[in-house]
Amino acid sequence: MNPIADLDILADTTAPVSSAPDAQSEIDQPRTVAASAEAPNGRRVFIETYGCQMNVADSELVASILGGEGYGLAATEDEADVVLINTCAIREKAEDRVRGRLARFRAQKTKRLAAGEKDLTIGVLGCMAERLRTKLLDQEKLVDIVAGPDAYRDLPNLLASADETGQAAVNVHLSREETYADLTPVRYDSNGVSAFVSIMRGCDNMCAFCVVPFTRGRERSRPVTSILSECAQLVEAGYKEVTVLGQNVNSYRVDADGHAVDFAELLYRISLLSPELRIRYSTSHPKDCSDELLHVHRERPTVCDFIHLPVQHGNTDVLKRMRRTYSREQYLELIDRARAIVPDIAFSTDIIAGFCGETDAEHADTISLMEQVRYDHAFMFAYSERPDTYAARKYSDDVPEAVKKARLSEIITLQNAVSLEKNRQRIGRREVVLVEGTSKRSDEQLRGRTDSNHMVVFDRPAGLAKGDYALVEVTDCSSATLHGTFVSATTLEDAAHPSAAV
Ligand code: 5AD
Ligand code: SF4
């Protein structure tokens, strides 16, 4: 779950590298079902998820849809009657990894059938579905069902049809309306503390490098009432943090009773639900990051002072080639404005090295922008050409792999140094930490996040549990983690108004 920066990964220039404590924008390792559940119809599904947080949220919807039809969840592929891979197409490597898994499942199916054991139905969901369906179905005969991101309601039919006919079943239709607004996701992989809430689907931006508009279709926003009621249910169930998700959340817009609700207002309304519910969001496009939104950060203590604001590149000409619709200067102005309105706001970003035609001087501009902004975290990628995109059609992927690798390496080295310096500046500060569980290294230590999304590890005091807020004094750090000492248990309300708590 945690693609922490590892220089070995540079051998693979298409893999994401993160300086973040946990992946905000990308999951490099698959997520799988945590526990088995009842299977009233006698069939168990194993779901493996690749890609972004949206895919995780979608897999939770798939579990809900299939659960409604009597399917249970399998904790391993061996227990399963059906395996579904929710796929990512954002870089070539992500696709390669999924094909490897499919081939393995196919071998398992063949083995089972030869041994006279129960059949294994294999399905591909998500972003690879549309593009690779012919290949996966006809040429390689790897899968039994294929369902695109807007076709999950059809999954029970597709499964039944594949079962009855022995023929592959496909639905890759992209919708202009589907938001799955009425469904309650099954949070099977959740820590019970923080949850993803999907608020919109698709993307209309057409950045030159990005395959998402082709795989996920047009942008559409989910109604406010269904978002608020899902968040209220999460509060009721004891959740303490929601991350609202969309490919470009800042362009969220719906008409509610003749009144337009934009993203700033949506966040404001979510923040009224509970004084103890932290709110984060991902991912945002700099072009739509409004002052109203920044003021919501400032005014609402539960809206975390952290923004994932992908810059992609530091040079205006490259940004133009990428069709990002802002210049270096406009991006830097936005960062300054955000810091003026919300002092101490933390930023993470996405950066692509080696985009088409990138010169040494243009790459140097990315480095200088990083030095200027000083991100808390970054997700750093080597450019990987994706079929059908504007860049694939119009430009040549002409930066040699070795140069991409070297530039990415320079970017990662810089970011790791900046992350470490920024973390060091937090030593001595007292941070409000939401406890997410025990530390990966020791049961005697707890792990949680600050408002600014920094991971903190500290010795477990008696009585403190997952889902509690704690005031922790930072005593040490690495580039990825803060270490601290427990000061006291707290609430978000008390932490926001310390004098009122006395
Ligand atoms: N090559 C490399 N990185 C890409 N991203 C999107 N498309 C590509 C591509 N073709 C990165 C962008 C985006 C993040 C989710 O993935 O930085 O913000
Ligand atoms: Fe892709 Fe750009 Fe849309 Fe993000 S905003 S999903 S990078 S097209």
PDB file of C-alpha atoms and ligand atoms in Angstrom, residues 90-91 209 312 350 352 381-384 386, ligand 1:
ATOM      1  CA  ILE A  90      -2.493   5.277 -16.104  1.00  0.00           C
ATOM      2  CA  ARG A  91       0.980   3.995 -16.935  1.00  0.00           C
ATOM      3  CA  PHE A 209      -0.505  12.725 -21.157  1.00  0.00           C
ATOM      4  CA  GLN A 312       3.063  18.050 -13.228  1.00  0.00           C
ATOM      5  CA  ASP A 350       2.432  14.995  -8.749  1.00  0.00           C
ATOM      6  CA  ILE A 352       6.182  13.956 -14.412  1.00  0.00           C
ATOM      7  CA  PHE A 381       6.683   9.627 -12.277  1.00  0.00           C
ATOM      8  CA  ALA A 382       8.593   9.054 -15.475  1.00  0.00           C
ATOM      9  CA  TYR A 383       6.445   9.855 -18.492  1.00  0.00           C
ATOM     10  CA  SER A 384       4.820   6.786 -20.012  1.00  0.00           C
ATOM     11  CA  ARG A 386      -0.602   6.110 -23.253  1.00  0.00           C
TER      12      ARG A 386
HETATM   13  N1  5AD B   1       2.886   9.058 -17.586  1.00  0.00           N
HETATM   14  C1  5AD B   1       3.386   9.316 -16.357  1.00  0.00           C
HETATM   15  N2  5AD B   1       2.633   9.792 -15.349  1.00  0.00           N
HETATM   16  C2  5AD B   1       1.331  10.019 -15.591  1.00  0.00           C
HETATM   17  N3  5AD B   1       0.342  10.483 -14.805  1.00  0.00           N
HETATM   18  C3  5AD B   1      -0.807  10.500 -15.520  1.00  0.00           C
HETATM   19  N4  5AD B   1      -0.584  10.062 -16.772  1.00  0.00           N
HETATM   20  C4  5AD B   1       0.743   9.760 -16.845  1.00  0.00           C
HETATM   21  C5  5AD B   1       1.585   9.263 -17.867  1.00  0.00           C
HETATM   22  N5  5AD B   1       1.100   9.010 -19.090  1.00  0.00           N
HETATM   23  C6  5AD B   1       0.545  10.913 -13.427  1.00  0.00           C
HETATM   24  C7  5AD B   1       0.155  12.386 -13.258  1.00  0.00           C
HETATM   25  C8  5AD B   1      -1.128  12.299 -12.488  1.00  0.00           C
HETATM   26  C9  5AD B   1      -0.902  11.056 -11.660  1.00  0.00           C
HETATM   27  C10 5AD B   1      -2.126  10.436 -11.081  1.00  0.00           C
HETATM   28  O1  5AD B   1      -0.302  10.163 -12.576  1.00  0.00           O
HETATM   29  O2  5AD B   1       1.161  13.016 -12.496  1.00  0.00           O
HETATM   30  O3  5AD B   1      -1.386  13.431 -11.690  1.00  0.00           O
END
